[in-house]
Every structure is written in C-alpha cells, then in structure tokens.
Coordinates of C-alpha atoms and ligand atoms in Angstrom, one line a residue:
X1 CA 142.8 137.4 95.4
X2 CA 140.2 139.4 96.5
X3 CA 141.8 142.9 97.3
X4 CA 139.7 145.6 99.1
X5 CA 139.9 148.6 96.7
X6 CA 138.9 151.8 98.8
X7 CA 136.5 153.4 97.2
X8 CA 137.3 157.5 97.2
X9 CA 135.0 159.8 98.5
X10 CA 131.6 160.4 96.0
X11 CA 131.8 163.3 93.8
X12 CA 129.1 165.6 94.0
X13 CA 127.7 169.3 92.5
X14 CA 128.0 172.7 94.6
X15 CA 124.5 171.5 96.4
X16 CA 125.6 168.3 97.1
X17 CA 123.6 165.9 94.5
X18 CA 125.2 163.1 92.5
X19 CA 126.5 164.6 89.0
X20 CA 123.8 163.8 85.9
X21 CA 126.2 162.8 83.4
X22 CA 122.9 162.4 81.3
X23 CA 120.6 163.8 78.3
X24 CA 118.8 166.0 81.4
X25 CA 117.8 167.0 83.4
X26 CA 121.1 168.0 83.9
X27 CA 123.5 169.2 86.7
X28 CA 122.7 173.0 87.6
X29 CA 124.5 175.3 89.2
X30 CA 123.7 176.5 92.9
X31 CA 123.2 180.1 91.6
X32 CA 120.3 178.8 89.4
X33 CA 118.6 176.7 92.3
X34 CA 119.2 179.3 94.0
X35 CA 117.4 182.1 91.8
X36 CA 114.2 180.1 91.9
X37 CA 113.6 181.0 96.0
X38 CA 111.1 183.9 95.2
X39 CA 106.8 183.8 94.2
X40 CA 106.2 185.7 92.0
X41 CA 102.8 187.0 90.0
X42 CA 102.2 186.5 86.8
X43 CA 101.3 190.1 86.6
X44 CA 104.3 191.2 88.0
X45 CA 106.4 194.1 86.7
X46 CA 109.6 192.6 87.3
X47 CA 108.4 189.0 86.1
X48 CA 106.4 190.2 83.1
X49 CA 110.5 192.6 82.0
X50 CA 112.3 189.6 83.2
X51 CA 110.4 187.7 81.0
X52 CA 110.3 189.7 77.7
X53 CA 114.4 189.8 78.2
X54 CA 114.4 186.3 78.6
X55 CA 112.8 186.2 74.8
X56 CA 114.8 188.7 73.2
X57 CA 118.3 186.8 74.6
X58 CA 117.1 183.9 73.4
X59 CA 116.3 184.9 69.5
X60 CA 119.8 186.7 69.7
X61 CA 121.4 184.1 70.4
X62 CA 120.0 182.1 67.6
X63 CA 121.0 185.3 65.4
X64 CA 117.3 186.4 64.6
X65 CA 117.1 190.0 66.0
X66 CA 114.4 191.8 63.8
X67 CA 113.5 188.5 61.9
X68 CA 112.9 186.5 64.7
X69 CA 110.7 186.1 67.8
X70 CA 111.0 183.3 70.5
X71 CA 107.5 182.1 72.2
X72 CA 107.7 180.3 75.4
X73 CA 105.9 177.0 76.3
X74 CA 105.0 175.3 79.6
X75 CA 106.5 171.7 79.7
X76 CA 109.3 169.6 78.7
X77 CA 111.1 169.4 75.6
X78 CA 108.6 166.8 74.1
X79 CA 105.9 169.8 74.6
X80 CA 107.5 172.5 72.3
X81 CA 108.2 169.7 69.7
X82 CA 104.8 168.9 69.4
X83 CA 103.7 172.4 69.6
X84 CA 105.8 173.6 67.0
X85 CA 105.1 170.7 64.5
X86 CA 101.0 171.2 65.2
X87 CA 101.3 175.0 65.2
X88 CA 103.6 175.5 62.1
X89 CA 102.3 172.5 59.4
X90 CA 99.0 173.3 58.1
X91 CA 96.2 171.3 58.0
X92 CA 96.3 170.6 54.4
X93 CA 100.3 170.4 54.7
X94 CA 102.4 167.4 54.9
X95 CA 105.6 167.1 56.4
X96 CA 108.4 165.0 55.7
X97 CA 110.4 163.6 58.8
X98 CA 114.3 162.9 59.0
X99 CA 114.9 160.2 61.4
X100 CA 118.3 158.9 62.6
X101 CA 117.2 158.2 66.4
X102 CA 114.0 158.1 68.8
X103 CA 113.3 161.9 68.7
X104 CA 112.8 161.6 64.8
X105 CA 110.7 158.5 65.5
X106 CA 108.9 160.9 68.1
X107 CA 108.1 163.5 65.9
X108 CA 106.5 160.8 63.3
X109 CA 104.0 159.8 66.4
X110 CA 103.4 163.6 67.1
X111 CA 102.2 163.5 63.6
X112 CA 100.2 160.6 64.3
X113 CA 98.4 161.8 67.0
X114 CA 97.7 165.0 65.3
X115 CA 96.2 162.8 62.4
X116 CA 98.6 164.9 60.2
X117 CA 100.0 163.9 56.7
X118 CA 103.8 162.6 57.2
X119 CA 106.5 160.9 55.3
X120 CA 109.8 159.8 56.9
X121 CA 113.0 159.8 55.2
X122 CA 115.1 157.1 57.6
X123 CA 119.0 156.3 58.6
X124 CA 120.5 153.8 61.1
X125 CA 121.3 155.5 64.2
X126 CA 125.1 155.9 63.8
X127 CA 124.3 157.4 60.4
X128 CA 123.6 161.7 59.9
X129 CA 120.9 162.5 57.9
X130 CA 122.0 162.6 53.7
X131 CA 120.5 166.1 52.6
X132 CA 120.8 164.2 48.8
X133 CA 118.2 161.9 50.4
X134 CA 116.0 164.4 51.6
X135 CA 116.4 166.8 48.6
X136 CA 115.4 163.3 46.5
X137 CA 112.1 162.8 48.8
X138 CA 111.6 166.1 47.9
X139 CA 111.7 166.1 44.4
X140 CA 109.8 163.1 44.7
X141 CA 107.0 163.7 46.6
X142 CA 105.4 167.4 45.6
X143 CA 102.5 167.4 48.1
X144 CA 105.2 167.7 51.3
X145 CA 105.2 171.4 52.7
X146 CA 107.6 171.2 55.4
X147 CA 110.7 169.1 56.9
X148 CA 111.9 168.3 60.8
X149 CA 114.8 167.3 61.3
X150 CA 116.6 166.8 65.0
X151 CA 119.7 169.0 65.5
X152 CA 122.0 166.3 67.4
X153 CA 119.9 163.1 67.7
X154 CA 120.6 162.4 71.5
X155 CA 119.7 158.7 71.0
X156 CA 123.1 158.3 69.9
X157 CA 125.3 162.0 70.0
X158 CA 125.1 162.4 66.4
X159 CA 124.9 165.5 64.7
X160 CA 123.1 166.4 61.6
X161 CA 124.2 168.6 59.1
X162 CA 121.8 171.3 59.7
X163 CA 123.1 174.2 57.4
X164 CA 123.1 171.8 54.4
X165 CA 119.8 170.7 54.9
X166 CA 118.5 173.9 55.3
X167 CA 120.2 174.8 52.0
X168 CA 118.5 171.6 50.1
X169 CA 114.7 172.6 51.8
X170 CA 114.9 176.4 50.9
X171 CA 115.9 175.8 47.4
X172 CA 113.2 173.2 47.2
X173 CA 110.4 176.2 48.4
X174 CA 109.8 174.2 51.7
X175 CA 109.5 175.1 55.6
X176 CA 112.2 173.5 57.6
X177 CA 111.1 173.1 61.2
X178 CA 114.0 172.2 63.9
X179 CA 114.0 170.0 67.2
X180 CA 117.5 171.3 68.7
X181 CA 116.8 170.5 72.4
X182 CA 120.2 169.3 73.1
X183 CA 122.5 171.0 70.7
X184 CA 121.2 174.9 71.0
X185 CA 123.5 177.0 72.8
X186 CA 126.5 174.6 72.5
X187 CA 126.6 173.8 68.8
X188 CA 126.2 177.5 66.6
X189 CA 123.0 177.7 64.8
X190 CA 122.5 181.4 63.0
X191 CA 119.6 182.5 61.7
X192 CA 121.3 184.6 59.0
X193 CA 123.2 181.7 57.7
X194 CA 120.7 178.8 58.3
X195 CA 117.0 179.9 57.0
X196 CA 114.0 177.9 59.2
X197 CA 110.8 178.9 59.8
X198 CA 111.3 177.1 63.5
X199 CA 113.5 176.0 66.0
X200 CA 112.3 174.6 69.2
X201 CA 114.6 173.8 72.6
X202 CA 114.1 173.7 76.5
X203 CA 115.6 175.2 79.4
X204 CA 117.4 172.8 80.5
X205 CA 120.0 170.8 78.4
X206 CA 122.4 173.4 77.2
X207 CA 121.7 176.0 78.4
X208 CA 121.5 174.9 82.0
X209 CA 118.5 176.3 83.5
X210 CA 116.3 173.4 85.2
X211 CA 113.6 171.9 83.5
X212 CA 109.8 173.0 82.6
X213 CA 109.7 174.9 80.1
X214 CA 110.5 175.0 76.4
X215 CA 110.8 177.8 73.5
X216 CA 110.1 178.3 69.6
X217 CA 112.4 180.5 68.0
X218 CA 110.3 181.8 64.4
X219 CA 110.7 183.5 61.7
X220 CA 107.9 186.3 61.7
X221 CA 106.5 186.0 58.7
X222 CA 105.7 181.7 59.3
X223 CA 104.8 182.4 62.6
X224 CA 101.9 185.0 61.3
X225 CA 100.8 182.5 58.9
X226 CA 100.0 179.7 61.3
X227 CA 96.8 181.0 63.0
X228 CA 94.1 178.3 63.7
X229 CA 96.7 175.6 62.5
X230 CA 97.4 173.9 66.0
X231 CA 94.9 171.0 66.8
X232 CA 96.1 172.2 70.7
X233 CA 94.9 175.1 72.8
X234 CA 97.5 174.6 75.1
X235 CA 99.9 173.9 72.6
X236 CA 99.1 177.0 70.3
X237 CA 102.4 179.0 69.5
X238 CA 100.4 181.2 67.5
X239 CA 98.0 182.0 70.5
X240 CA 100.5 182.3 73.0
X241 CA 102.6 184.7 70.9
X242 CA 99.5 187.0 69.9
X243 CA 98.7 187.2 73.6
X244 CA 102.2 187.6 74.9
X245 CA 102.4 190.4 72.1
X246 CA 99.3 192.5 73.8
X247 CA 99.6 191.9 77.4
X248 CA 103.3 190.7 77.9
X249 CA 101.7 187.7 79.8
X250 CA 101.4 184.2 79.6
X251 CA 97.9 182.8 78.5
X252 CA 98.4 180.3 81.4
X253 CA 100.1 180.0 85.1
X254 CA 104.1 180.6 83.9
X255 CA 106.5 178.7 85.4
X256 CA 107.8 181.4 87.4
X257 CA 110.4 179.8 88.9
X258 CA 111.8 177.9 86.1
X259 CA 111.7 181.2 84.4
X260 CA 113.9 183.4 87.3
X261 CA 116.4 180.2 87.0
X262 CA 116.5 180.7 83.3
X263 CA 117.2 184.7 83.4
X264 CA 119.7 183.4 86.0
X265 CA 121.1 180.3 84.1
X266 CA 121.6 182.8 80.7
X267 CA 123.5 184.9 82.9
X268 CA 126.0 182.5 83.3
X269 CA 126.0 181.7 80.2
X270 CA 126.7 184.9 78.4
X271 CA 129.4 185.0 81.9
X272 CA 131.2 181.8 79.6
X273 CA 131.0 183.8 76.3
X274 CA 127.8 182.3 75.1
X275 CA 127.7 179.2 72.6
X276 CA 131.5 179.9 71.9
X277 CA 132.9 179.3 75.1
X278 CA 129.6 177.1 76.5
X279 CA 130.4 175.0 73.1
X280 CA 134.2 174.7 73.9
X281 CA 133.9 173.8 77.5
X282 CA 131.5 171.0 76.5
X283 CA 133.8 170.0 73.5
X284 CA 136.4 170.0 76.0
X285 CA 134.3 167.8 78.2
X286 CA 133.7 165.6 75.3
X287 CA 137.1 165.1 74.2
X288 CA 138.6 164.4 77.9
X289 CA 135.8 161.6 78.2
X290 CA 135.8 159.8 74.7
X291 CA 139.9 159.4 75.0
X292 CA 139.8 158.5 78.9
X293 CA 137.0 155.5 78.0
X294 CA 139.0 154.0 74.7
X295 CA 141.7 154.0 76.6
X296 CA 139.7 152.0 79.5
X297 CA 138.4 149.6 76.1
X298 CA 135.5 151.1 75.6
X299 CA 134.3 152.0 72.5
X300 CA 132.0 154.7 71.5
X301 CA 129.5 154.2 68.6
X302 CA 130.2 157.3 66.6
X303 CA 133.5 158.4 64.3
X304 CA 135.0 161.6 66.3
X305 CA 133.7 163.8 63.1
X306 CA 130.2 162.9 64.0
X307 CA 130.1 163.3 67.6
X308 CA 128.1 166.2 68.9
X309 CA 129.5 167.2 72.5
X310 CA 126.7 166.3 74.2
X311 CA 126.2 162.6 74.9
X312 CA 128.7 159.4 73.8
X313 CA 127.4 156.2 73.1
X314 CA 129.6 153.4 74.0
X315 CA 128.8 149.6 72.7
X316 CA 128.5 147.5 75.8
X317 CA 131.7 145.4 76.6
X318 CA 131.4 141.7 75.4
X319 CA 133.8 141.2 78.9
X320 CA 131.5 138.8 80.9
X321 CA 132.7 140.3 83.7
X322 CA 131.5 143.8 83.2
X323 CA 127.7 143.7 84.2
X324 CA 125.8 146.9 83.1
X325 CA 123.8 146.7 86.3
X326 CA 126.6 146.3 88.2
X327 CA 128.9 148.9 86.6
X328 CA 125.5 151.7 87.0
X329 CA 125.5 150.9 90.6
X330 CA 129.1 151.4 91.4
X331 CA 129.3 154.5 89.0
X332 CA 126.6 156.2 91.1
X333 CA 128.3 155.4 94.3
X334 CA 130.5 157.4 94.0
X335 CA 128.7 160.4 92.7
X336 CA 128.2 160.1 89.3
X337 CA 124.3 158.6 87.3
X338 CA 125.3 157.7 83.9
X339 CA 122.8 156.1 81.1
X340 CA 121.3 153.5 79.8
X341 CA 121.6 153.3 75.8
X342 CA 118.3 154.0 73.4
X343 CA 119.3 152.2 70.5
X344 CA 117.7 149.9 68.9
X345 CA 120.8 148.4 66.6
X346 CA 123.1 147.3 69.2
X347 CA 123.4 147.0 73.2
X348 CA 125.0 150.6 74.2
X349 CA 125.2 153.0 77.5
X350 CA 125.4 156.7 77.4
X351 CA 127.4 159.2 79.0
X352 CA 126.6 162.9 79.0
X353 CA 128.8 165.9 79.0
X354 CA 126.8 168.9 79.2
X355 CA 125.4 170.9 82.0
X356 CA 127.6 171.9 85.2
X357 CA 130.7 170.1 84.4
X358 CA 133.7 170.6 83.5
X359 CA 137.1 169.2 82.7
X360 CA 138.1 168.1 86.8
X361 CA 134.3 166.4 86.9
X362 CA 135.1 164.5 83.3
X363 CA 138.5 163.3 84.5
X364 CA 137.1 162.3 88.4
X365 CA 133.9 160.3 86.1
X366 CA 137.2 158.4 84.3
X367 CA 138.8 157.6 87.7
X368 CA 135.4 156.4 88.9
X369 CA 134.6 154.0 85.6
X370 CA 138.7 152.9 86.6
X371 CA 137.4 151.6 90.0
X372 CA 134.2 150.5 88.9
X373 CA 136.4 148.2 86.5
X374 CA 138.5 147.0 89.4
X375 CA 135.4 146.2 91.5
X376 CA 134.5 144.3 88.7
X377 CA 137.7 142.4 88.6
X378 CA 138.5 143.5 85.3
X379 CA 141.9 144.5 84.7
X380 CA 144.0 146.8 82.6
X381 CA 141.2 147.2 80.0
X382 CA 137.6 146.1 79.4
X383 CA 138.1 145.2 75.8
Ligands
LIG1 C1 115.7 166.0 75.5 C2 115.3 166.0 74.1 C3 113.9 166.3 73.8 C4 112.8 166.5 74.8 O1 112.7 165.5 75.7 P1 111.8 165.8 77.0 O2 112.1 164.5 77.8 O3 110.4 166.0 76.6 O4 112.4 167.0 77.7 C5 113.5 166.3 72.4 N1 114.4 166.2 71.5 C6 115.7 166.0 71.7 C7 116.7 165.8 70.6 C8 116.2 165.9 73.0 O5 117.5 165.7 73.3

C-alpha cells in the first residue's frame, strides 16, 4: 500500500536557497547578492553617478525621458505607495480608489491614516477594474481630483486595464496615480502612450534587485506642484527630489547596498532585452506553470486573458486528502516556498513566476507539486 516514493534531490538558486516562487521578496541572482559586498558613502562619487544612472534607467524604461523624473524612497513597496498618494493628492483633493484586491484596500487605509478625502470604486477579486465604472464615479462625484489604481493586483494575478483607464481619467481632467509594484518591468507601461502624473514600484519584484527600496516615476509638471502636500517628512517625494536635484544625495542614509544590487540587477535586465524579453521569460514561466497545474486538477482563479505573469491563484482542491499544510511542507522540501492565498472570496494558494526563474525551475516546481500529490496519496489528478 504504502510505497516509499524517493524524494529527488531539493532544487535550489545559484547561492543555494530554496526558490521563492512568491509575490517577493523574490529569488535573486548571485551576481546581485553579490554586487552588494562593498560600503559605500553617501557622499561618494561613484555612489552619488551610480545613483543618478540608476534614475535616469528607470524613467526610460517607463518611456518618460524629458517628461519624467524617478525619485527614490527608502523602504518597501508599501512605503512609496503611501508616499506617492500623500505627496501627489492635495490637501483639499480627494481621490477616488479602484479596488479589485488587498493593495487597493491598502491604499483606502493609506488614505485613512492620512485623514485624506477618498472614495472607492470596488470589484470582486477575479474581476479587472471597468474604466465605464470609474469614468461614471467620475462624472458623478465632481469634488474627486485624482484616481489609484494597482497595475496587476497581486492578491489574485489580475491585471487591470491600465491604458484605458488612463484614457477615461485624462479626458475627465483628473490625476491618475499608479501602484505597479509587481507588473513594472515585465508588463509595458509607456509614458507616451499611458498619461499619469505617478507611478510607484520597488526594487525587488520585477525587476529583480533585492528588497529596500522603492521609486516614483513623475511627470514634472505634477511633481512641481505637490510641495508641502505630504503629511510625511520621511515620506516627502517632493523633498527628496528637490534635494536630490541640488546635491545629488539622499536626504537620509541610502540604502547603499540595495542600491549597487539594483545598478547590478538592471544590468541584467537590459542583458534580457528589458521589459520585452524580462516580460516574455515571465510569460513563458507563466504559461509552463498554469498548463502543468490544470493538468495535475488544479484550477487557477483567473480566465488566461486576465492573468498577469506574475502570480496564479489556484482554488484549493475540495480532495480531502490534499492538506494545504501538508502540501506547503513537502513543496519546500524539496526546494521550492510557494503561497498562501489573500483572498477573501474563496479558499486559494499562490504560486509566483517572477524573479530568477525560468522555464527548467517552472517545470522542476510541476515535478515537485507531482510528488507532493503522491506523498499525499492522491493519484492521477487532484480534482
Ligand atoms: C508587493 C506589492 C506592494 C508592496 O508590498 P510591500 O510588502 O510593502 O513590499 C504594493 N502593491 C502591490 C501591487 C504589490 O504587489
């Protein structure tokens, strides 16, 4: 009955850790690690040029060269967001929220917090956001100044319709302020094509630096006009741009080593022909795992045309015998830490696609859910 299945050797990156097949932090590369093993002043030549480049790759890569300026922020993602929603809505503004996961719901406590006006316009979590909706809330409600809306909601993998979003808020005369954490540098986003006054992501998740700091790409123009709007010091974009602008420096300690991975980590990325190819290896990635786990039984929560390549949601197996606990553990035996789900609609895990992995690491994670299944006892297929 009970047949010993030999359990094959645990996968694991270039350095040796279990592979994060989660929202990040993410698997890095061993370059990247590696380019952090040097102290460094703030005041540094080499820091304070390595820096500026840093900025000016960044707003090309959104597309904003000349329009555009990216400002850097201490912290994780969760620190930019708030930042740029303090720093960029006025006091006397109100801003309408899109939410279709937790990081929408986040944004709505950010407000909160900030004791700043705020409407929500709200979908269920395997729904994108409707620009009819928020182009209705707009017409509706005259007193709202700007709109956030989350990229690719990593509660679930979905992805919003960004551009036609940003079409319905610039013809209604409002500011459109972006969380795209785990979409920007895998999913296009061009700043000719999709007008925002910001976007806000981190140096981890696509982009695979390690974690610590995140950046604000703006538009010039709103940037200039948000001076003494931030209820933060340490959160002030505005500040931290005007002083970046006269001394090249930071305001506070810089993360200097998160910052010589990231030069590193956007080395390799322009290496993989920037979002293009980083966006194809991850779709690639995507595709190899969502097929692999329906035909284990497993079904994901979203419709392929809504999937970001990022994260999948699967619904948790009604099989008895497949125990989420259970399942986790054996999964990171052997090399690989998956996720628990966030939703709130139905019971769900997560598995991530993005940072150092690629289509051999997707197919040995399939292998690895196909013993997992047989420790379990379960057969052919979960379903
Ligand atoms: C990861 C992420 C964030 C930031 O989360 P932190 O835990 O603060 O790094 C914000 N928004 C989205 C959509 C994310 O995926």
């Amino acid at each position: 009955m009970d047949h010993p299945v030999p359990t094959p050797p645990a996968a694991a990156s270039e350095t040796g850790d279990p592979l994060l097949l989660t929202p990040g932090p993410l698997t890095t590369s061993a370059s990247v690690k590696r380019a952090m093993l040097h102290d460094y002043g703030s005041r540094d030549r080499h820091f304070i040029e390595l820096n500026q480049g840093i900025l000016e790759r960044l707003v090309g890569i959104a597309g904003g060269q000349g329009s555009h300026v990216a400002v850097p922020l201490q912290g994780s993602g969760t620190f930019v967001v708030e930042a740029m929603l303090g720093c960029f809505v006025p006091r006397d503004g109100r801003l309408l929220i899109c939410i279709n996961g937790a990081y929408g719901k986040r944004m709505a406590k950010i407000c909160q917090y900030h004791g700043r006006s705020h409407t929500t316009v709200e979908f269920a979590e395997d729904e994108p956001v409707a620009p009819a909706a928020v182009e209705a809330s707009l017409e509706r409600d005259r007193a709202i100044t700007h709109v956030a809306v989350v990229h690719s909601e990593t509660t679930s993998g979905i992805l919003n319709p960004l551009t036609e979003i940003a079409r319905v808020v610039e013809r209604c005369g409002r500011g459109l302020l972006v969380d795209a954490m785990s979409a920007f540098g895998a999913v296009p986003l061009d700043a000719r094509e999709v007008r925002f006054d910001a976007v806000c992501a981190s140096s981890n998740k696509c982009l695979e630096g390690v974690p610590g700091m995140g950046f604000c790409i703006a538009r010039k123009e709103a940037l200039a006009d948000t001076k003494g709007n931030s209820p933060s010091l340490s959160l002030d974009l505005h500040d931290q741009w005007r002083a970046m602008q006269a001394s090249g420096q930071w305001r506070f300690t810089p993360p200097t080593h998160v910052i010589l991975a990231f030069d590193q980590a956007l080395d390799e990325f322009d290496r993989e022909g920037g979002v293009e190819g980083r966006g194809a290896r991850y779709r690639a990635n995507c595709a190899l795992l969502v097929e692999g786990m329906r035909a284990l039984g497993f079904r994901p929560l979203l419709p392929d045309g809504l999937q970001a390549p990022n994260i999948v949601t699967f619904h948790m197996p009604e099989n008895r015998k497949f125990v989420f606990e259970r399942f986790y553990g054996l999964m990171r035996e052997q090399g690989y830490v998956i996720y628990p789900g966030k939703l709130t609609q139905a019971d769900s895990f997560r598995m991530g696609c993005i940072g150092r992995l690629d289509q051999d690491h997707m197919r040995g994670a399939l292998a690895a859910v196909r013993h997992a299944l047989d420790r379990l006892g379960i057969g052919e297929t979960v379903a």
